[in-house]
Coordinates of C-alpha atoms in Angstrom, one line a residue:
Chain A
M4 CA 3.5 2.9 28.1
K5 CA 5.8 -0.1 26.7
I6 CA 2.8 -2.2 26.0
L7 CA 1.3 0.9 24.4
R8 CA 3.9 1.2 22.5
N9 CA 3.9 -2.6 21.6
G10 CA 0.4 -2.5 20.8
K11 CA 0.9 0.2 18.4
I12 CA 3.7 -1.8 16.7
W13 CA 1.3 -5.0 16.3
A14 CA -1.3 -2.6 14.8
F15 CA 0.9 -2.5 11.6
V16 CA 0.8 -6.5 11.3
L17 CA -2.7 -6.5 12.2
P18 CA -4.0 -6.4 8.5
S19 CA -2.0 -9.0 7.5
L20 CA -2.7 -11.3 10.5
I21 CA -6.4 -10.9 9.6
G22 CA -5.9 -11.9 6.1
V23 CA -3.9 -14.6 7.1
T24 CA -5.9 -15.7 10.0
L25 CA -9.2 -15.6 7.8
F26 CA -7.8 -17.6 4.6
F27 CA -5.2 -19.8 6.5
F28 CA -5.0 -20.2 10.3
I29 CA -9.2 -21.0 10.8
P30 CA -9.7 -23.0 7.6
A31 CA -6.2 -24.9 8.2
A32 CA -8.1 -26.1 11.7
A33 CA -11.2 -26.8 9.8
S34 CA -9.1 -29.0 7.7
L35 CA -7.8 -31.1 10.6
F36 CA -11.6 -31.8 11.1
Y37 CA -12.0 -33.3 8.0
A38 CA -8.7 -35.4 8.5
F39 CA -10.1 -37.2 11.4
T40 CA -13.8 -37.7 10.6
D41 CA -15.1 -39.6 7.8
A42 CA -17.4 -38.1 5.4
G43 CA -21.0 -38.2 7.9
G44 CA -18.7 -36.5 10.5
R45 CA -17.8 -39.2 12.6
F46 CA -14.3 -39.0 14.2
I47 CA -12.1 -41.9 12.8
W48 CA -8.5 -41.1 14.3
F49 CA -6.0 -41.7 11.8
A50 CA -8.0 -43.7 9.3
N51 CA -7.9 -41.0 6.6
F52 CA -3.8 -40.5 7.3
A53 CA -3.7 -44.5 6.7
D54 CA -5.6 -44.7 3.7
I55 CA -3.4 -42.0 1.8
I56 CA -0.1 -42.7 3.0
T57 CA -1.1 -46.6 1.7
N58 CA -2.6 -45.3 -1.3
P59 CA -0.2 -46.4 -4.2
V60 CA -1.0 -43.0 -6.5
F61 CA 0.1 -40.8 -3.3
Q62 CA 3.2 -42.8 -3.1
L63 CA 4.2 -42.2 -6.3
A64 CA 3.2 -38.5 -6.3
T65 CA 5.3 -38.1 -3.2
R66 CA 8.2 -40.0 -4.4
N67 CA 8.1 -38.0 -8.0
S68 CA 7.8 -34.7 -6.2
L69 CA 10.5 -35.3 -3.8
W70 CA 12.9 -36.5 -6.3
F71 CA 12.1 -33.8 -8.4
I72 CA 12.8 -31.0 -5.4
A73 CA 16.1 -33.4 -4.6
I74 CA 17.5 -32.9 -7.9
S75 CA 16.2 -29.6 -9.4
V76 CA 16.8 -27.2 -6.5
P77 CA 20.8 -28.1 -5.7
L78 CA 21.3 -28.0 -9.4
N79 CA 19.7 -24.8 -9.8
M80 CA 21.8 -23.4 -6.9
I81 CA 25.1 -24.7 -7.9
I82 CA 24.9 -23.7 -11.6
S83 CA 23.8 -20.3 -10.9
F84 CA 26.3 -19.9 -8.3
L85 CA 29.0 -21.2 -10.7
L86 CA 27.9 -18.6 -13.5
A87 CA 27.4 -15.8 -11.2
M88 CA 31.2 -16.6 -10.0
L89 CA 32.3 -16.8 -13.6
L90 CA 30.4 -13.7 -14.8
Q91 CA 30.8 -11.6 -11.8
N92 CA 33.1 -8.5 -13.1
L93 CA 30.8 -8.6 -16.5
K94 CA 30.6 -5.4 -18.7
H95 CA 27.5 -4.3 -19.1
R96 CA 26.3 -6.8 -16.4
K97 CA 22.9 -4.6 -16.3
I98 CA 21.7 -5.2 -19.9
F99 CA 22.4 -9.2 -19.4
A100 CA 21.0 -8.9 -16.3
V101 CA 17.8 -7.9 -17.8
I102 CA 18.2 -10.7 -20.5
F103 CA 18.5 -13.5 -17.8
M104 CA 16.1 -12.7 -15.7
L105 CA 13.5 -12.7 -18.7
P106 CA 12.5 -16.4 -18.7
L107 CA 11.1 -15.9 -15.1
V108 CA 8.3 -13.2 -15.9
I109 CA 7.1 -15.3 -19.3
P110 CA 3.9 -16.5 -18.5
S111 CA 3.9 -20.6 -18.1
G112 CA 0.7 -20.2 -20.9
S113 CA 3.3 -18.7 -23.3
I114 CA 6.4 -20.8 -23.0
V115 CA 4.5 -24.1 -23.4
F116 CA 4.0 -24.0 -27.1
F117 CA 7.6 -23.2 -27.2
W118 CA 8.4 -26.5 -25.5
N119 CA 5.7 -28.3 -27.1
T120 CA 6.9 -27.7 -30.5
L121 CA 10.6 -29.0 -29.5
F122 CA 9.8 -32.1 -28.0
A123 CA 6.2 -33.0 -28.9
D124 CA 6.1 -36.6 -30.8
N125 CA 5.8 -35.0 -34.2
G126 CA 8.0 -31.7 -32.6
A127 CA 11.2 -30.0 -34.5
I128 CA 13.6 -32.0 -32.3
N129 CA 12.5 -35.5 -33.4
G130 CA 12.2 -34.2 -37.2
L131 CA 15.2 -33.5 -36.8
L132 CA 16.5 -36.4 -35.5
L133 CA 14.7 -38.4 -38.1
R134 CA 16.4 -36.2 -40.7
M135 CA 19.6 -36.9 -39.3
G136 CA 19.0 -40.7 -39.8
A137 CA 18.2 -41.6 -36.3
E138 CA 15.2 -42.9 -34.2
T139 CA 12.9 -40.4 -33.1
V140 CA 12.3 -40.4 -29.0
P141 CA 8.7 -40.5 -27.4
W142 CA 9.8 -37.4 -24.9
F143 CA 6.7 -36.7 -23.5
T144 CA 5.1 -40.3 -22.7
T145 CA 9.2 -41.9 -21.3
N146 CA 11.3 -41.4 -18.1
W147 CA 12.4 -37.9 -20.4
S148 CA 9.3 -36.2 -19.5
F149 CA 11.1 -36.0 -16.3
A150 CA 14.2 -34.9 -17.5
I151 CA 12.5 -31.8 -20.0
I152 CA 10.7 -30.7 -16.8
I153 CA 14.1 -30.5 -14.8
M154 CA 15.5 -28.5 -17.8
V155 CA 12.5 -26.4 -18.3
F156 CA 12.8 -25.5 -14.7
L157 CA 16.6 -24.7 -15.2
F158 CA 15.7 -22.7 -17.9
K159 CA 13.1 -20.6 -16.0
N160 CA 15.2 -20.0 -12.4
I161 CA 18.8 -20.1 -13.6
G162 CA 19.3 -16.4 -15.0
F163 CA 17.3 -14.7 -12.2
N164 CA 19.2 -16.7 -9.3
M165 CA 22.4 -16.0 -11.0
V166 CA 21.7 -12.6 -10.9
L167 CA 21.0 -12.8 -7.4
F168 CA 23.9 -14.5 -6.6
M169 CA 26.1 -12.0 -8.9
A170 CA 24.2 -9.2 -6.3
G171 CA 25.3 -10.9 -3.5
L172 CA 29.0 -11.7 -4.7
S173 CA 28.9 -7.8 -5.2
L174 CA 28.0 -7.1 -1.8
I175 CA 31.2 -8.9 -0.3
P176 CA 33.6 -5.9 0.4
K177 CA 36.8 -5.9 -1.9
D178 CA 39.2 -5.5 1.3
Y179 CA 38.1 -8.7 2.3
Y180 CA 39.6 -10.5 -0.8
E181 CA 42.8 -7.9 -0.8
A182 CA 43.6 -8.8 2.9
A183 CA 43.4 -12.4 2.1
K184 CA 45.8 -12.1 -0.5
I185 CA 48.3 -10.1 1.5
E186 CA 48.1 -12.9 4.0
G187 CA 48.9 -15.2 1.2
A188 CA 45.9 -17.6 1.5
K189 CA 45.1 -20.2 -1.1
S190 CA 42.0 -19.4 -3.6
F191 CA 40.3 -22.1 -2.0
A192 CA 40.9 -20.7 1.3
T193 CA 39.5 -17.4 0.2
F194 CA 36.5 -18.8 -1.3
R195 CA 35.9 -20.9 2.0
H196 CA 36.5 -18.3 4.4
I197 CA 35.0 -15.5 2.5
T198 CA 32.9 -15.9 -0.5
F199 CA 31.0 -19.0 0.9
I200 CA 30.4 -17.3 4.1
Y201 CA 29.1 -13.7 3.1
I202 CA 27.2 -15.1 0.7
M203 CA 25.0 -17.2 2.7
P204 CA 22.1 -14.9 3.2
T205 CA 21.8 -14.7 -0.4
S206 CA 22.0 -18.3 -0.8
F207 CA 19.2 -18.9 1.7
L208 CA 17.1 -16.3 0.0
V209 CA 17.9 -18.1 -3.3
L210 CA 17.0 -21.8 -1.8
M211 CA 13.4 -20.5 -0.4
M212 CA 12.8 -18.9 -3.7
S213 CA 14.0 -22.2 -5.4
I214 CA 11.9 -24.2 -3.6
I215 CA 8.8 -22.2 -4.4
N216 CA 9.5 -22.1 -7.9
S217 CA 10.1 -25.9 -7.7
F218 CA 6.5 -26.2 -6.7
R219 CA 5.4 -23.5 -9.2
I220 CA 6.9 -25.2 -12.3
F221 CA 3.7 -27.6 -11.8
R222 CA 2.0 -25.3 -14.0
E223 CA 4.3 -25.7 -17.2
I224 CA 4.2 -29.7 -16.2
Y225 CA 0.2 -29.3 -16.3
L226 CA 0.2 -27.3 -19.3
L227 CA 2.7 -29.5 -21.2
Y228 CA 1.3 -33.2 -20.4
G229 CA -2.1 -32.6 -19.1
P230 CA -3.7 -33.9 -15.6
Y231 CA -2.7 -37.5 -16.5
P232 CA 0.7 -37.4 -17.1
H233 CA 3.8 -40.0 -17.8
Q234 CA 4.3 -42.0 -14.4
S235 CA 7.7 -40.3 -13.7
V236 CA 6.2 -36.4 -13.2
Y237 CA 3.2 -37.3 -11.5
M238 CA 3.4 -35.1 -8.9
L239 CA 1.5 -34.2 -5.6
Q240 CA -0.2 -31.5 -7.0
H241 CA -1.6 -33.6 -9.8
F242 CA -2.7 -36.0 -7.1
M243 CA -4.5 -33.1 -5.4
N244 CA -5.8 -31.6 -8.5
N245 CA -7.9 -34.8 -9.1
Q246 CA -9.0 -34.7 -5.6
F247 CA -10.5 -31.3 -5.8
L248 CA -12.3 -32.5 -9.0
F249 CA -14.1 -35.0 -6.5
A250 CA -14.0 -32.5 -3.8
N251 CA -12.8 -35.0 -1.5
M252 CA -12.1 -32.9 1.5
Q253 CA -10.9 -35.5 3.5
R254 CA -8.1 -36.7 1.1
L255 CA -7.5 -33.1 0.4
S256 CA -7.2 -31.9 4.0
V257 CA -4.9 -34.9 4.8
T258 CA -2.6 -34.7 1.9
A259 CA -2.3 -30.5 3.2
I260 CA -1.7 -31.4 6.3
L261 CA 1.4 -34.0 5.5
L262 CA 2.7 -31.5 2.8
S263 CA 2.7 -28.8 5.8
A264 CA 4.2 -31.3 8.1
A265 CA 7.1 -31.7 5.8
T266 CA 7.5 -28.6 5.2
I267 CA 8.0 -27.6 8.8
V268 CA 10.7 -30.2 9.0
L269 CA 12.2 -29.0 6.1
V270 CA 12.7 -25.6 7.5
I271 CA 13.8 -26.1 10.7
A272 CA 16.6 -28.2 9.1
V273 CA 17.0 -25.2 6.8
F274 CA 17.7 -23.1 9.9
R275 CA 19.8 -25.4 12.1
G276 CA 21.9 -26.0 8.6
Q277 CA 22.4 -22.5 8.4
R278 CA 23.1 -21.9 11.8
K279 CA 25.7 -24.7 11.9
I280 CA 27.6 -24.0 8.8
S281 CA 27.9 -20.3 9.7
D282 CA 29.5 -21.5 13.3
T283 CA 31.6 -23.7 11.9
F284 CA 33.4 -21.7 9.4
S285 CA 33.0 -17.9 10.5
Chain B
M2 CA 35.4 -18.4 -22.9
R3 CA 33.7 -16.3 -20.5
L4 CA 32.1 -14.1 -23.3
A5 CA 30.8 -17.5 -25.0
I6 CA 29.2 -18.7 -22.1
V7 CA 27.7 -15.0 -21.4
V8 CA 26.4 -14.9 -25.0
A9 CA 25.4 -18.6 -25.1
V10 CA 23.3 -17.9 -22.0
A11 CA 22.0 -14.8 -23.4
V12 CA 20.6 -16.3 -26.7
L13 CA 18.9 -19.5 -24.7
S14 CA 17.1 -16.8 -22.7
L15 CA 16.1 -14.7 -25.5
I16 CA 15.1 -18.0 -28.1
P17 CA 11.5 -19.0 -26.5
V18 CA 10.2 -14.8 -26.3
A19 CA 11.7 -14.6 -30.1
F20 CA 10.3 -17.6 -31.2
I21 CA 6.7 -16.3 -30.1
I22 CA 7.0 -13.0 -31.4
S23 CA 8.3 -13.5 -34.8
N24 CA 5.6 -16.3 -35.0
S25 CA 2.8 -14.3 -33.9
F26 CA 3.3 -12.7 -37.2
M27 CA 3.2 -15.6 -39.5
S28 CA -0.2 -16.1 -41.8
D29 CA -3.0 -18.2 -40.5
G30 CA -2.1 -20.9 -43.1
E31 CA 1.6 -21.1 -42.6
A32 CA 1.3 -21.4 -39.0
A33 CA -1.1 -24.2 -39.3
A34 CA 1.0 -25.7 -41.9
R35 CA 4.1 -25.4 -40.2
Y36 CA 2.4 -26.4 -36.4
T37 CA -0.8 -28.5 -36.8
S38 CA 0.1 -31.9 -35.9
K39 CA -1.4 -34.3 -39.2
I40 CA -0.9 -38.0 -39.8
T41 CA -2.2 -38.7 -43.3
P42 CA -2.0 -42.4 -44.2
E43 CA -0.6 -43.0 -47.3
S44 CA -0.2 -46.2 -49.4
S45 CA 2.4 -47.1 -51.6
F46 CA 3.6 -50.6 -53.4
G47 CA 0.3 -51.9 -51.5
F48 CA 1.7 -50.9 -48.0
I49 CA -0.3 -48.4 -46.2
Y50 CA 1.9 -46.7 -43.7
N51 CA 1.1 -43.3 -41.7
N52 CA 3.0 -40.2 -42.8
I53 CA 3.8 -38.3 -39.7
H54 CA 3.9 -34.5 -40.3
Y55 CA 7.1 -32.9 -38.3
M56 CA 6.7 -29.3 -36.7
D57 CA 8.7 -27.3 -38.8
M58 CA 9.7 -24.8 -36.2
G59 CA 10.8 -21.4 -37.8
F60 CA 11.9 -17.8 -36.1
V61 CA 11.0 -16.0 -39.6
P62 CA 7.6 -15.9 -41.4
D63 CA 7.8 -16.5 -45.1
V64 CA 5.3 -13.6 -45.2
I65 CA 4.7 -11.2 -42.4
S66 CA 1.4 -10.7 -41.7
L67 CA -1.0 -9.5 -39.5
S68 CA -3.4 -11.6 -39.8
A69 CA -3.6 -13.2 -36.3
W70 CA -3.7 -9.9 -34.5
R71 CA -6.2 -8.5 -36.5
L72 CA -8.3 -11.4 -35.7
I73 CA -7.4 -11.3 -31.5
L74 CA -8.0 -7.8 -31.8
A75 CA -10.4 -6.9 -33.7
Q76 CA -12.5 -9.3 -35.5
D77 CA -13.1 -11.7 -32.5
P78 CA -12.7 -9.7 -29.6
T79 CA -13.8 -12.3 -27.1
H80 CA -9.9 -12.6 -26.7
L81 CA -9.7 -9.0 -25.2
R82 CA -12.1 -10.1 -22.9
F83 CA -10.0 -12.5 -21.4
L84 CA -7.1 -10.2 -21.1
W85 CA -9.3 -7.9 -19.4
N86 CA -10.2 -10.7 -16.7
S87 CA -6.6 -11.1 -16.2
L88 CA -6.1 -7.7 -15.2
I89 CA -8.8 -7.2 -13.1
L90 CA -7.5 -10.3 -11.6
A91 CA -3.9 -9.1 -11.3
I92 CA -4.2 -5.2 -10.6
P93 CA -6.0 -5.7 -7.0
I94 CA -3.8 -8.5 -6.2
V95 CA -0.7 -6.3 -6.4
L96 CA -1.8 -3.6 -4.7
G97 CA -3.2 -5.0 -2.0
Q98 CA 0.1 -7.2 -1.7
L99 CA 2.1 -3.3 -1.8
I100 CA -0.2 -2.4 0.9
I101 CA -0.4 -5.4 3.0
A102 CA 3.1 -6.6 3.2
P103 CA 5.5 -4.0 3.9
L104 CA 3.3 -2.6 7.1
A105 CA 3.3 -6.3 8.3
A106 CA 7.0 -6.7 7.8
Y107 CA 7.7 -3.4 9.5
G108 CA 5.5 -4.2 12.4
L109 CA 7.4 -7.9 12.5
E110 CA 10.9 -6.4 12.5
R111 CA 10.1 -4.0 15.2
A112 CA 7.8 -5.5 17.4
K113 CA 9.5 -6.5 20.9
S114 CA 7.3 -9.3 21.5
K115 CA 9.1 -13.0 21.6
H116 CA 6.1 -14.2 19.5
K117 CA 6.8 -12.5 16.7
E118 CA 9.2 -15.2 15.5
K119 CA 6.6 -17.8 15.7
F120 CA 4.3 -15.9 13.2
F121 CA 6.8 -15.5 10.9
F122 CA 8.0 -18.8 11.3
A123 CA 4.4 -19.7 10.2
Y124 CA 4.6 -17.3 7.6
I125 CA 7.7 -18.6 6.2
I126 CA 5.8 -22.2 5.9
I127 CA 2.5 -20.7 4.3
M128 CA 4.9 -19.3 1.9
L129 CA 6.9 -22.7 1.2
L130 CA 3.7 -24.4 0.9
P131 CA 2.7 -25.7 -3.1
M132 CA -0.4 -23.6 -4.3
Q133 CA -2.4 -27.0 -3.9
A134 CA -1.9 -27.2 -0.3
L135 CA -3.0 -23.4 0.1
L136 CA -6.0 -24.2 -2.0
V137 CA -7.4 -26.7 0.8
P138 CA -8.0 -23.6 3.3
H139 CA -8.5 -21.2 0.7
F140 CA -11.4 -23.5 -0.6
I141 CA -12.8 -24.3 2.6
M142 CA -12.9 -20.2 3.9
A143 CA -13.8 -19.3 0.2
E144 CA -17.3 -21.9 0.4
F145 CA -17.9 -20.7 3.8
L146 CA -18.2 -17.1 2.9
G147 CA -20.1 -17.9 -0.3
I148 CA -17.3 -16.2 -2.3
S149 CA -16.4 -19.0 -4.4
G150 CA -16.8 -18.5 -8.1
N151 CA -15.9 -15.2 -7.4
Y152 CA -12.8 -13.6 -8.3
A153 CA -12.7 -12.6 -4.3
A154 CA -12.1 -16.4 -3.8
I155 CA -8.6 -15.6 -5.7
I156 CA -7.9 -11.9 -4.7
F157 CA -8.1 -12.3 -1.2
P158 CA -6.0 -14.9 -0.2
A159 CA -3.3 -13.8 -3.0
I160 CA -3.3 -10.0 -1.3
F161 CA -2.6 -11.9 2.1
A162 CA 0.3 -14.5 0.5
T163 CA 3.1 -14.3 3.0
F164 CA 6.2 -14.1 0.7
G165 CA 6.1 -10.5 0.5
V166 CA 6.3 -10.0 4.2
F167 CA 9.0 -12.2 4.3
L168 CA 11.1 -10.5 1.3
I169 CA 10.9 -7.4 2.8
R170 CA 11.6 -8.2 6.5
Q171 CA 14.8 -10.0 5.4
Q172 CA 15.6 -6.2 3.3
M173 CA 15.2 -4.1 6.7
K174 CA 17.4 -6.4 8.7
G175 CA 20.1 -4.9 6.9
F176 CA 18.4 -1.6 7.6
R177 CA 20.2 1.0 9.9
K178 CA 18.4 0.6 13.4
E179 CA 19.9 3.4 15.0
I180 CA 18.0 6.2 12.4
I181 CA 15.3 4.2 13.6
E182 CA 15.5 4.6 17.4
A183 CA 17.1 7.6 16.9
A184 CA 13.7 9.0 15.2
A185 CA 11.8 7.0 17.9
I186 CA 13.4 9.0 20.7
D187 CA 12.7 12.3 18.9
G188 CA 9.0 11.3 19.1
A189 CA 8.1 10.6 15.6
K190 CA 5.4 8.3 15.6
E191 CA 5.4 4.9 14.0
L192 CA 3.5 5.7 11.0
Q193 CA 5.7 8.4 10.4
I194 CA 8.9 6.5 10.7
F195 CA 7.5 3.8 8.4
L196 CA 6.2 6.7 5.8
R197 CA 9.3 8.8 5.4
I198 CA 11.8 6.4 6.8
V199 CA 11.6 2.9 6.2
L200 CA 9.4 3.1 2.9
P201 CA 11.7 5.3 0.6
N202 CA 14.5 3.2 1.2
I203 CA 13.3 -0.2 0.4
K204 CA 11.4 1.3 -2.5
P205 CA 13.6 -1.2 -4.6
T206 CA 12.4 -4.0 -2.8
L207 CA 8.9 -2.9 -3.2
V208 CA 9.4 -2.9 -7.2
A209 CA 10.8 -5.7 -7.3
L210 CA 7.7 -7.5 -5.1
A211 CA 5.8 -5.7 -7.4
V212 CA 7.3 -7.3 -10.6
L213 CA 7.4 -10.7 -8.7
T214 CA 4.0 -10.7 -7.6
F215 CA 2.5 -9.6 -11.1
A216 CA 4.0 -12.4 -12.8
E217 CA 3.0 -14.3 -10.2
A218 CA -0.9 -13.1 -10.6
W219 CA -1.0 -13.1 -14.3
N220 CA 0.4 -16.6 -14.7
I221 CA -2.8 -17.7 -12.5
V222 CA -3.6 -21.3 -13.3
D223 CA -4.6 -23.6 -10.3
Q224 CA -6.6 -21.0 -8.5
A225 CA -8.7 -20.3 -11.3
V226 CA -9.3 -24.1 -12.5
V227 CA -10.6 -24.6 -9.0
F228 CA -12.4 -21.5 -8.2
I229 CA -14.0 -20.1 -11.6
R230 CA -16.6 -22.3 -12.9
D231 CA -17.9 -19.7 -16.3
P232 CA -15.5 -20.3 -19.0
Y233 CA -15.7 -16.6 -19.8
Q234 CA -14.7 -15.5 -16.5
M235 CA -11.2 -17.3 -16.8
P236 CA -8.2 -15.3 -17.1
L237 CA -6.1 -15.7 -20.5
S238 CA -3.6 -17.7 -19.0
V239 CA -6.1 -20.5 -18.6
H240 CA -8.0 -19.5 -21.9
L241 CA -4.7 -19.8 -23.9
S242 CA -4.3 -23.3 -23.0
T243 CA -7.7 -24.7 -22.9
G244 CA -10.3 -22.5 -25.0
L245 CA -8.3 -22.6 -28.3
A246 CA -8.7 -26.6 -29.4
G247 CA -5.3 -26.0 -31.2
N248 CA -6.0 -22.9 -33.1
M249 CA -2.3 -22.4 -34.3
G250 CA -3.1 -19.4 -36.0
I251 CA -4.0 -17.4 -33.3
V252 CA -2.2 -19.4 -30.4
F253 CA 1.2 -17.3 -31.0
A254 CA -0.5 -14.2 -31.3
L255 CA -2.2 -14.5 -27.8
S256 CA 1.0 -15.7 -26.0
T257 CA 2.5 -12.5 -27.1
L258 CA -0.5 -10.8 -25.8
L259 CA -0.3 -12.6 -22.8
M260 CA 3.3 -12.1 -22.3
L261 CA 3.3 -8.5 -22.9
P262 CA 2.1 -6.9 -19.7
A263 CA 4.2 -8.8 -17.6
L264 CA 7.1 -8.1 -20.1
I265 CA 6.3 -4.3 -19.6
I266 CA 6.2 -4.3 -15.8
F267 CA 9.5 -6.3 -15.7
I268 CA 11.3 -4.2 -18.2
Y269 CA 9.8 -1.3 -16.0
G270 CA 11.1 -2.8 -12.7
Q271 CA 14.2 -4.7 -13.7
D272 CA 16.6 -2.0 -12.0
D273 CA 15.4 -2.9 -9.2
L274 CA 14.5 -6.7 -9.3
S275 CA 17.9 -7.7 -8.1
E276 CA 19.0 -5.1 -5.7
G277 CA 15.6 -5.3 -4.0
V278 CA 16.0 -9.1 -3.2
I279 CA 19.4 -8.9 -2.6
K280 CA 20.6 -6.0 -0.3

């Protein structure tokens, strides 16, 4: 009876599981085969991995992607959280929330013309600089291109994440704060023991979405700078895109496997960290 | 101070949209004059130098003109075909997600097996991987099934994207388990519980998922570039960035056209967007 009931429950998961098995698990296993063989199908151990890891272009792309995530994700979370704290009890919150979330849904293809008009070599900002008597800046062909992408990412995500944090903050029961006040808790203590703890589930969600979106910003990078951008914004996705061009399954598989392994490590670290934080503070 | 920050963030959020929409009402000549990059060699006093024309960013057209809109909607309707392509891609993806993801999330939340968290962990990994990494297995399977080059090669993997399962399950954790248990003891079938009790309660999340999935499907670039070979089969998002060759006269009207469906769905679902994700 119990098994039957359990079996019925799995029937709900089945459609999704079939799809994921078909389009992910099975072909991912196939990509393992590519990763350990050469183009002729001969087993060559880790030669493909060694080839990729020592590839300077792959190293550059990995470094850039890591830097991008390491800078953009925390920056995004900190700024949107601070803004949410600041605007917590805002009047007309609903209307502002709509406006703040707007950048998230604007398609990349539409928005790039705006950024291009601003930052191109003959763009509006350089025109303005020149008129003010300053030198023009080649935004797209120097390290500035990295800073611009960080800004584009923040522009797209801060509003939405801020609204999520605001929603999360409004869920914390007001009596907690009142009780803390009565007990004479300092505002930092209140923050540490109430706000910080109860915003954790929201932070976890925002963190996940930030990581996903930090990869998705590749579309803006690609549409703005093309397939061979300045070396500071050459990402893992550029590297993989160019391998798709040659349908180099060995390299593609190895890169995808390395990325998956890195993601597994990251997720385990996040889960452990989350548990540790809620253990220490609560 | 607070008000200043609110207004500043609001204005910043609105500027690009306002820029694109207002510029779509520029006449062809004005848009070209403002935004086409021109370098004209000039000579004076015997020196030859390059005179660079800097873009003249404007928010109000000199003359309000519908010429760009007339061109893309009536005179050259090939552009509408790309809009149609985008719809054919996005609508099945959103509908499929809305059926598959809630079922799976409910099943995973209710199942008593110890292995379910392993599956869920795998789902989280898949959800976090960049599209290019997912495209490798998708590509292998599409070649195997012979659907590479078809929309099916994009639509099916997107329907089974795991973000929706993650999002809905996250919401269900806050759901009152006693209600479900009570209904189950009363002899309600799982499907009844799901349809009558769970679904109505997670409506905001479903709306949020629909809005986010649509925004994503409407924005397809990478998948289309890998799978679609016929340029006329490309979605509008790709056509806009590759098929115009700097025709500034219609860029803004097409950008607006691309933006509109995403905006409409967003505004329709905005009430539930934050509530559906955080609850």
